[in-house]
CSV table of C-alpha atoms and ligand atoms in Angstrom, one decimal:
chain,number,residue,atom,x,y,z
A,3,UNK,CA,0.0,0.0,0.0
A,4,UNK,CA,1.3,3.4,-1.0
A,5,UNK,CA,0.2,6.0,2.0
A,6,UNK,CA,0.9,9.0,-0.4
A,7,UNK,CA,-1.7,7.4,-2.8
A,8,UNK,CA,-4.0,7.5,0.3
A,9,UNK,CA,-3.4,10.6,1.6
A,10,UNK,CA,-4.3,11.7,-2.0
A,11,UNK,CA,-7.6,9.6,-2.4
A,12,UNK,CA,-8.5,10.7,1.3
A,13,UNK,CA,-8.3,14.4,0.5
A,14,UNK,CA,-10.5,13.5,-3.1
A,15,UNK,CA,-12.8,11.7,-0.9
A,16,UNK,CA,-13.0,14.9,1.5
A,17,UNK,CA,-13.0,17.7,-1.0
A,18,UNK,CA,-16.2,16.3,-2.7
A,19,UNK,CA,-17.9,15.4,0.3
A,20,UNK,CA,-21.1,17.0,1.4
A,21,UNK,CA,-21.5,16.0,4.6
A,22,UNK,CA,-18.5,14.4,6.5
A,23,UNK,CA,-18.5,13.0,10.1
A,24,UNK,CA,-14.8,12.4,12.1
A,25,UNK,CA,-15.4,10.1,14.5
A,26,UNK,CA,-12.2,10.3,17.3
A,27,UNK,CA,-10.6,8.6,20.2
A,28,UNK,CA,-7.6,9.1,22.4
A,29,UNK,CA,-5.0,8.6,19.4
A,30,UNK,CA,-6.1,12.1,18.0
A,31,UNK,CA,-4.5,13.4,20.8
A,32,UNK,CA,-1.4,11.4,21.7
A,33,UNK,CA,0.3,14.1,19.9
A,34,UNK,CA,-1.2,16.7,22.1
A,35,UNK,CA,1.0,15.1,24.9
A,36,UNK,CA,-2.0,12.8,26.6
A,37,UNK,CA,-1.4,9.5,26.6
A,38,UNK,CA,-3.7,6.9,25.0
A,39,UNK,CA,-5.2,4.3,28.0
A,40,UNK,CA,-4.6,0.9,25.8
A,41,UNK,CA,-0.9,1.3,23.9
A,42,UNK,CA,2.4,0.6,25.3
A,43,UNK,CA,3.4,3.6,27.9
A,44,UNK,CA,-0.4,4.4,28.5
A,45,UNK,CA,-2.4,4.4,31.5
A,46,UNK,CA,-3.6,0.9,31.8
A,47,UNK,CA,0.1,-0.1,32.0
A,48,UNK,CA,0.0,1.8,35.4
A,49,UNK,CA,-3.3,1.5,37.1
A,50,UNK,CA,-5.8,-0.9,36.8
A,51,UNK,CA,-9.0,0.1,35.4
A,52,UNK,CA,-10.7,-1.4,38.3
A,53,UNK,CA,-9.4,0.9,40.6
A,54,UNK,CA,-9.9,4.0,39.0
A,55,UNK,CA,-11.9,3.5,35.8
A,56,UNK,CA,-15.5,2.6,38.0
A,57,UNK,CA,-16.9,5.6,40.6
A,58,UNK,CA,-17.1,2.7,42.9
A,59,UNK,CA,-13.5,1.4,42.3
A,60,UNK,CA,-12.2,4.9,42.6
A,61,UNK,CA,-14.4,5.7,45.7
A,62,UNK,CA,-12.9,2.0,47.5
A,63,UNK,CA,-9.3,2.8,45.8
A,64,UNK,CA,-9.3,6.9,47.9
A,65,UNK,CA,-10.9,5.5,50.9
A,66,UNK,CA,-8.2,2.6,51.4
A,67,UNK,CA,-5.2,4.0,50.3
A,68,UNK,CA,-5.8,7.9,49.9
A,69,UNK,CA,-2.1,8.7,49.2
A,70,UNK,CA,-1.9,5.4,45.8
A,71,UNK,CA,-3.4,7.6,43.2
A,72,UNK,CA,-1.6,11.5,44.0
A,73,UNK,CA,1.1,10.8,41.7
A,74,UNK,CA,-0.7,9.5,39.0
A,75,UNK,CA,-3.7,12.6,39.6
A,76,UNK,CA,-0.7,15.1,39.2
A,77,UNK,CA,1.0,13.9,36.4
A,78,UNK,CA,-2.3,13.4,34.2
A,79,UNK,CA,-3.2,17.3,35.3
A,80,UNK,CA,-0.2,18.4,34.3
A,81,UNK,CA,-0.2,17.0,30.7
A,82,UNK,CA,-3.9,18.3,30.7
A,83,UNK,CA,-2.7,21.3,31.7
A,84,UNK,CA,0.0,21.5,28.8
A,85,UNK,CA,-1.6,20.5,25.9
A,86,UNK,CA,-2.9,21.9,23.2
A,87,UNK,CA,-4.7,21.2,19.8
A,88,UNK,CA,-2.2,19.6,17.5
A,89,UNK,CA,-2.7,19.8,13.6
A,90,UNK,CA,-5.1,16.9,13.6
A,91,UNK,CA,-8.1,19.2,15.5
A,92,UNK,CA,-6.6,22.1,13.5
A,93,UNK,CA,-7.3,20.2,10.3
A,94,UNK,CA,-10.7,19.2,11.8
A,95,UNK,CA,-11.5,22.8,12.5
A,96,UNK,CA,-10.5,23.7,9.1
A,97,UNK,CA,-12.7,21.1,7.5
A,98,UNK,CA,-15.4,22.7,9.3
A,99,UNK,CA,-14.6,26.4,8.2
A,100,UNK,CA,-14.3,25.0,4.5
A,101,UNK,CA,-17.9,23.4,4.7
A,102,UNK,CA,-16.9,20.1,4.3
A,103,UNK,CA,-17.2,18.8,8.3
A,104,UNK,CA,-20.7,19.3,9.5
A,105,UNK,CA,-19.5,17.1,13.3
A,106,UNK,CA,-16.9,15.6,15.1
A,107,UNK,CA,-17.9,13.1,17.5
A,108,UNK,CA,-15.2,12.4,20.1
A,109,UNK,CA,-14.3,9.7,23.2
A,110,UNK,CA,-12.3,12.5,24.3
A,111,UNK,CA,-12.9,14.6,27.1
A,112,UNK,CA,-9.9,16.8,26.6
A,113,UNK,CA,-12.4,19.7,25.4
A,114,UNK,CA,-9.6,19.9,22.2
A,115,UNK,CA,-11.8,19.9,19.4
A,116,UNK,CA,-13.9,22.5,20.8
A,117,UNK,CA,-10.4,24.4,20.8
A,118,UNK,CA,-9.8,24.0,17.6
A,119,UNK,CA,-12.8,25.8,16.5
A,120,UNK,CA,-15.3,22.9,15.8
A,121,UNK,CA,-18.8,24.0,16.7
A,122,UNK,CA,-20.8,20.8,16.3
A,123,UNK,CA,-19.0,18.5,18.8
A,124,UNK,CA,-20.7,15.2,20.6
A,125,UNK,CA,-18.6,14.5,23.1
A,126,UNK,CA,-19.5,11.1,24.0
A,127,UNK,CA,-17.3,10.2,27.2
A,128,UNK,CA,-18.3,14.2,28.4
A,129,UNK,CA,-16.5,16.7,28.9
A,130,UNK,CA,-13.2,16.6,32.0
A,131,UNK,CA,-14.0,20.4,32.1
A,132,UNK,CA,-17.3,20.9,32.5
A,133,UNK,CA,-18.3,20.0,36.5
A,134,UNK,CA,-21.9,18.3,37.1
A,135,UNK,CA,-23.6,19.2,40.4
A,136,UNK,CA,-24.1,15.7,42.5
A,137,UNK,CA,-27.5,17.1,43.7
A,138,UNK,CA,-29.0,18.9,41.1
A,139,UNK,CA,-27.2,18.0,38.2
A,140,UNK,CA,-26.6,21.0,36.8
A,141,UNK,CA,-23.7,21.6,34.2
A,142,UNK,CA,-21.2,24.3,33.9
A,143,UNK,CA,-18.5,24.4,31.7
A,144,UNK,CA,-15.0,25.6,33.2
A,145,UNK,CA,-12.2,27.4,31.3
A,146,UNK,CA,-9.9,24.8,31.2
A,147,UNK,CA,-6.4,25.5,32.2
A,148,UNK,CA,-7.6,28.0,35.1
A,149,UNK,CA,-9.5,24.9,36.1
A,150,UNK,CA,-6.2,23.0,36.4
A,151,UNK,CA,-3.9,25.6,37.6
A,152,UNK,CA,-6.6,26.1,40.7
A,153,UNK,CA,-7.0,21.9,41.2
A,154,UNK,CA,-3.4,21.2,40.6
A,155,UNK,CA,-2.5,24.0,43.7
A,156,UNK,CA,-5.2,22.8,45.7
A,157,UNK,CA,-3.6,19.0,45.2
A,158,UNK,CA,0.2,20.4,45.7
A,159,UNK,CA,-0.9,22.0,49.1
A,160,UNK,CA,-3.0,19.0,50.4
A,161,UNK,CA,-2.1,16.4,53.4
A,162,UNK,CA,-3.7,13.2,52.8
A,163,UNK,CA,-5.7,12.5,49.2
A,164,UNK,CA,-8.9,11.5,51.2
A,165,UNK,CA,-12.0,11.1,49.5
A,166,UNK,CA,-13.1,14.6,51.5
A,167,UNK,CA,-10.0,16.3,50.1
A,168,UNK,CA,-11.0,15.0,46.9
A,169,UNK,CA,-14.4,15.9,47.0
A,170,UNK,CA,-13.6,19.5,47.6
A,171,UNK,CA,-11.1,20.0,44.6
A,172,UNK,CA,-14.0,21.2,42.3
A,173,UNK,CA,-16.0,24.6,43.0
A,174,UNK,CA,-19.5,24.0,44.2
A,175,UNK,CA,-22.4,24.3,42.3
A,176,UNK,CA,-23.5,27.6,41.3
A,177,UNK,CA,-26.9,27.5,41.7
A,178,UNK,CA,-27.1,24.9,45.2
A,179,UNK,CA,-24.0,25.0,46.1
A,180,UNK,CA,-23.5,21.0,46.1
A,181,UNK,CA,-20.4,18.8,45.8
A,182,UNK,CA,-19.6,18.7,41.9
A,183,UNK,CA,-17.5,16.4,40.0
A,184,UNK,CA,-15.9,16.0,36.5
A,185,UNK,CA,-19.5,15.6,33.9
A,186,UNK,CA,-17.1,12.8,32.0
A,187,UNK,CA,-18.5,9.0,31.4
A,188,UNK,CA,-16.6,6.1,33.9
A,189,UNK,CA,-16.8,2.6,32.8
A,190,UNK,CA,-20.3,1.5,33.9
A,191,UNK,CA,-22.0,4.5,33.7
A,192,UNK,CA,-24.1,5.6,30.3
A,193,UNK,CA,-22.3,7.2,27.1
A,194,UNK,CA,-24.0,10.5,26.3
A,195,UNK,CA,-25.5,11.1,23.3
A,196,UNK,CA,-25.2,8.3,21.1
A,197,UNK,CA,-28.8,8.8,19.4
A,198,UNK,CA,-27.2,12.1,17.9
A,199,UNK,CA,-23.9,10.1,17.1
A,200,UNK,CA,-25.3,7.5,15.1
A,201,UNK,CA,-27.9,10.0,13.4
A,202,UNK,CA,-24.1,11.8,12.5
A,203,UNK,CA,-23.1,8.4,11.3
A,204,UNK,CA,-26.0,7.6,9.3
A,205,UNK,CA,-26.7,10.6,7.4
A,206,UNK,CA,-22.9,11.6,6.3
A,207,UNK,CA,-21.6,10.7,2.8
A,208,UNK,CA,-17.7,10.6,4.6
A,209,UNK,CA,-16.5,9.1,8.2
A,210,UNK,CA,-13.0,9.9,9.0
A,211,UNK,CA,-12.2,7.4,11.8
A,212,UNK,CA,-8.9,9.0,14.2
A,213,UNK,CA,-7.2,7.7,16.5
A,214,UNK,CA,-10.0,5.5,17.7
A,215,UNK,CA,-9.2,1.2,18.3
A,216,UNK,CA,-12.6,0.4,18.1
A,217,UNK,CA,-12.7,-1.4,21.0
A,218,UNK,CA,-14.8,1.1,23.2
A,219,UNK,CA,-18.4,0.6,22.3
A,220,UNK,CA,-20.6,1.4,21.0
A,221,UNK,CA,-18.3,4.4,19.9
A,222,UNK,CA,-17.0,1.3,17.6
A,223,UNK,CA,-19.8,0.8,15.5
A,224,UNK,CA,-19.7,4.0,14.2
A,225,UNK,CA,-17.5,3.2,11.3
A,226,UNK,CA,-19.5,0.5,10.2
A,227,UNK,CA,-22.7,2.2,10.7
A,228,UNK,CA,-21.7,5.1,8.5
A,229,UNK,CA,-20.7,2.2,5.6
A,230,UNK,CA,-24.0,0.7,6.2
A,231,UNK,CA,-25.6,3.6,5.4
A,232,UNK,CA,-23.5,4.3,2.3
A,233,UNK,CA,-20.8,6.4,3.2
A,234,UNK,CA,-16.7,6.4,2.4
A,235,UNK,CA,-14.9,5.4,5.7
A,236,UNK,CA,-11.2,6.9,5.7
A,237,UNK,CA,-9.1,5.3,8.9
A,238,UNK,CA,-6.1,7.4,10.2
A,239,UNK,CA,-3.9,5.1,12.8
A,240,UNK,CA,-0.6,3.8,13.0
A,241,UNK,CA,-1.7,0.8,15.0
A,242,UNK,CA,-3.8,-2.0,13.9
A,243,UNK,CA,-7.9,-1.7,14.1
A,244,UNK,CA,-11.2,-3.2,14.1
A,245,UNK,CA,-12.1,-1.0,10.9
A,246,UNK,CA,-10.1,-2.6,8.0
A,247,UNK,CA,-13.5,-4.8,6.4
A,248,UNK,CA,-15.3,-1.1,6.0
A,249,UNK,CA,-11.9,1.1,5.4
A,250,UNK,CA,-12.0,2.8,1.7
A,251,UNK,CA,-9.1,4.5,2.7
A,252,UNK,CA,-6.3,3.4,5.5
A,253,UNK,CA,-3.5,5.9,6.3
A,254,UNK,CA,-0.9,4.1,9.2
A,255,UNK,CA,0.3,7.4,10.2
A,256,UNK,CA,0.3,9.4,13.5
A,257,UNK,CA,-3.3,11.8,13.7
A,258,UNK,CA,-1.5,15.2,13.1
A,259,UNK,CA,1.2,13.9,10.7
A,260,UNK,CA,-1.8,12.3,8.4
A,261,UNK,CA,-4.3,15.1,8.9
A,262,UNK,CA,-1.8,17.8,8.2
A,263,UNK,CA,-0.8,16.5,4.8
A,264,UNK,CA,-4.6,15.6,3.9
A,265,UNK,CA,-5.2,19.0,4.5
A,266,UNK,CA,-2.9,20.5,1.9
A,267,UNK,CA,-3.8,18.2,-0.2
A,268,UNK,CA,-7.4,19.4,0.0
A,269,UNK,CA,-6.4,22.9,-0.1
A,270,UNK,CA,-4.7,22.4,-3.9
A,271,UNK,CA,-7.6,20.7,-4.8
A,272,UNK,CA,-9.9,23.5,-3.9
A,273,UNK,CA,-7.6,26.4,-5.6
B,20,LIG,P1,-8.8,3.7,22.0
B,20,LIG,O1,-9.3,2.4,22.3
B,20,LIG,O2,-9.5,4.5,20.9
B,20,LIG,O3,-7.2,3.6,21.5
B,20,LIG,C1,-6.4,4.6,21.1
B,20,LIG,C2,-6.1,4.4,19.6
B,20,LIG,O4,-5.2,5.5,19.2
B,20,LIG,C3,-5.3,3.1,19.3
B,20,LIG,O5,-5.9,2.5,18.2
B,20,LIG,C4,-3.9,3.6,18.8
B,20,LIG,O6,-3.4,2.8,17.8
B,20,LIG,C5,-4.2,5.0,18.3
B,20,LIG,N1,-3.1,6.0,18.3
B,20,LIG,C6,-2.1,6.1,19.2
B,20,LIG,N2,-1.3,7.1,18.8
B,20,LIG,C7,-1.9,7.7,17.8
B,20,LIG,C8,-1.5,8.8,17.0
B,20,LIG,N3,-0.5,9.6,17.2
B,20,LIG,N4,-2.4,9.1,15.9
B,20,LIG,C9,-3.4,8.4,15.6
B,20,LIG,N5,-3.8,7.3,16.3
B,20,LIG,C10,-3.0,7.0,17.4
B,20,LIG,O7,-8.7,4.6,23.2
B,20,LIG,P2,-8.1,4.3,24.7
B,20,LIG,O8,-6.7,4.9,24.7
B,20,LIG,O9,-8.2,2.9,25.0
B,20,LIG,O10,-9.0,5.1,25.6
B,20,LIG,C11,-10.3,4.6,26.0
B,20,LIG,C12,-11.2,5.7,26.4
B,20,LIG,O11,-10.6,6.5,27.4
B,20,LIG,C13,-11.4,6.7,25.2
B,20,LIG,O12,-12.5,6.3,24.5
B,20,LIG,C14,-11.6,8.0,26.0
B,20,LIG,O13,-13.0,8.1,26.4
B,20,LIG,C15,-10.8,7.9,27.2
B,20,LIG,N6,-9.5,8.7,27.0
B,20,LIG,C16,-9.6,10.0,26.7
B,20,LIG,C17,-8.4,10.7,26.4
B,20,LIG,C18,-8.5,12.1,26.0
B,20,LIG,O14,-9.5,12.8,26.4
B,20,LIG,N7,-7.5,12.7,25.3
B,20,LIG,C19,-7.1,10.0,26.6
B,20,LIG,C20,-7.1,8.7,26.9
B,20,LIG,C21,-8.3,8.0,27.1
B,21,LIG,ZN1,-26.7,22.0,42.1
């Protein structure tokens, strides 16, 4: 397979579509500087999903040994607190701008699409910067790295990572001044969304799939959804997926690296 051939047939694809969908997962934003959970050097390799990826397991895991997860919290606010869209969600913002994206849909919950100008943005797993009240579940969405900055010195100045310390890292709600806590989807609890998602899916003529194993459902049917319902699929990833039987298009590159060059592509095509 020649990838410059695919770049090229993927920015073809794109420049005559009507109505494209990207459909994203944690790859998109490796090269932001946040580790994917599942490859080699990412999160599962350090913690075990049981103990922080459940409310329950993380609730158990801060009552029993309060201090375990401190160094882990810091270091993951600290690449949130760093990163920042990388050409992939510029090239998905751009797409948008030109006409040719109408919605991203994202696993994410870095908030980096919505960054990188994209206005139509179903954030499936939620949003790490918007807080939820416990009580009245009210949402308000947070400016991001202020929300980090204050967390992160609130973390750096505390004793003991109790579950009371924790519970007090977030500001209250607004309206009844409850406990809040991050409006993002743990393992267990329900995806958002996912009627809009697979409307998305269904009605576009192009899905770009980035970054996403298709391994977390049902954020993996997506692809094969969209094919179903006639579309092109385009995969960018530099690790093997569960898309090949429904990719027109397969580009084994890193998100930003593929996006970027797809991008120029598309914008000779349209001069
Ligand atoms: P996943 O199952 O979608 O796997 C990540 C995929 O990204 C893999 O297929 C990998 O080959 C690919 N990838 C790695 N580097 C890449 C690059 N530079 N360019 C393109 N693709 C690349 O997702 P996961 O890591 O198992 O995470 C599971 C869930 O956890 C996600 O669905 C998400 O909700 C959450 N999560 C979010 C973030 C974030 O917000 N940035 C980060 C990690 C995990
Ligand atoms: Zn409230």
């Amino acid at each position: 397979m020649n990838t410059e051939m695919e770049i090229k047939k993927a920015a073809n694809i794109l420049a005559n579509a009507k109505r494209s969908v990207a459909s994203c997962g944690a790859g998109i934003s490796a090269e932001s500087g946040i580790a994917t959970f599942r490859d080699p050097g990412g999160v599962w390799e350090k913690l075990n999903p049981a103990e922080v990826g459940t409310s329950d397991g993380l609730l158990n895991t801060l009552t029993r040994d309060p201090g375990k997860l401190l160094p882990f919290f810091i270091e993951l606010l600290e690449a949130f607190e760093k990163a920042e869209p990388n050409p992939a969600h510029l090239a998905l913002g751009e797409l948008e701008r030109m006409g040719i994206l109408q919605t991203v849909i994202t696993q994410n919950i870095d908030n980096l699409h919505i960054e990188a100008g994209n206005t139509d943005v179903i954030e499936v797993h939620g949003n790490g910067f918007r807080i939820r009240c416990l009580s009245c579940r009210n949402t308000e969405r947070m400016q991001r790295k202020q929300l980090i900055r204050d967390t992160l010195k609130k973390v750096k100045q505390m004793q003991d990572f109790s579950l009371d310390a924790v519970a007090s890292l977030l500001p209250p709600c607004r309206l009844c001044l409850s406990p809040t806590r991050p409006d993002v989807v743990m393992f267990g609890e329900a995806v958002k969304d996912i009627p809009q998602a697979f409307d998305a899916a269904r009605r576009c003529d192009v899905l770009l799939a980035i970054g996403t194993s298709g391994t977390v459902y049902p954020a993996a049917h997506l692809p094969f959804h969209a094919k179903e319902s006639g579309a092109k699929v385009i995969v960018v990833n530099p690790n093997e997926n569960a898309f090949s039987a429904v990719s027109d298009v397969y580009i084994p590159m890193k998100a930003g690296e593929a996006m970027g060059e797809i991008i120029s592509t598309i914008r000779k095509l349209m001069h």
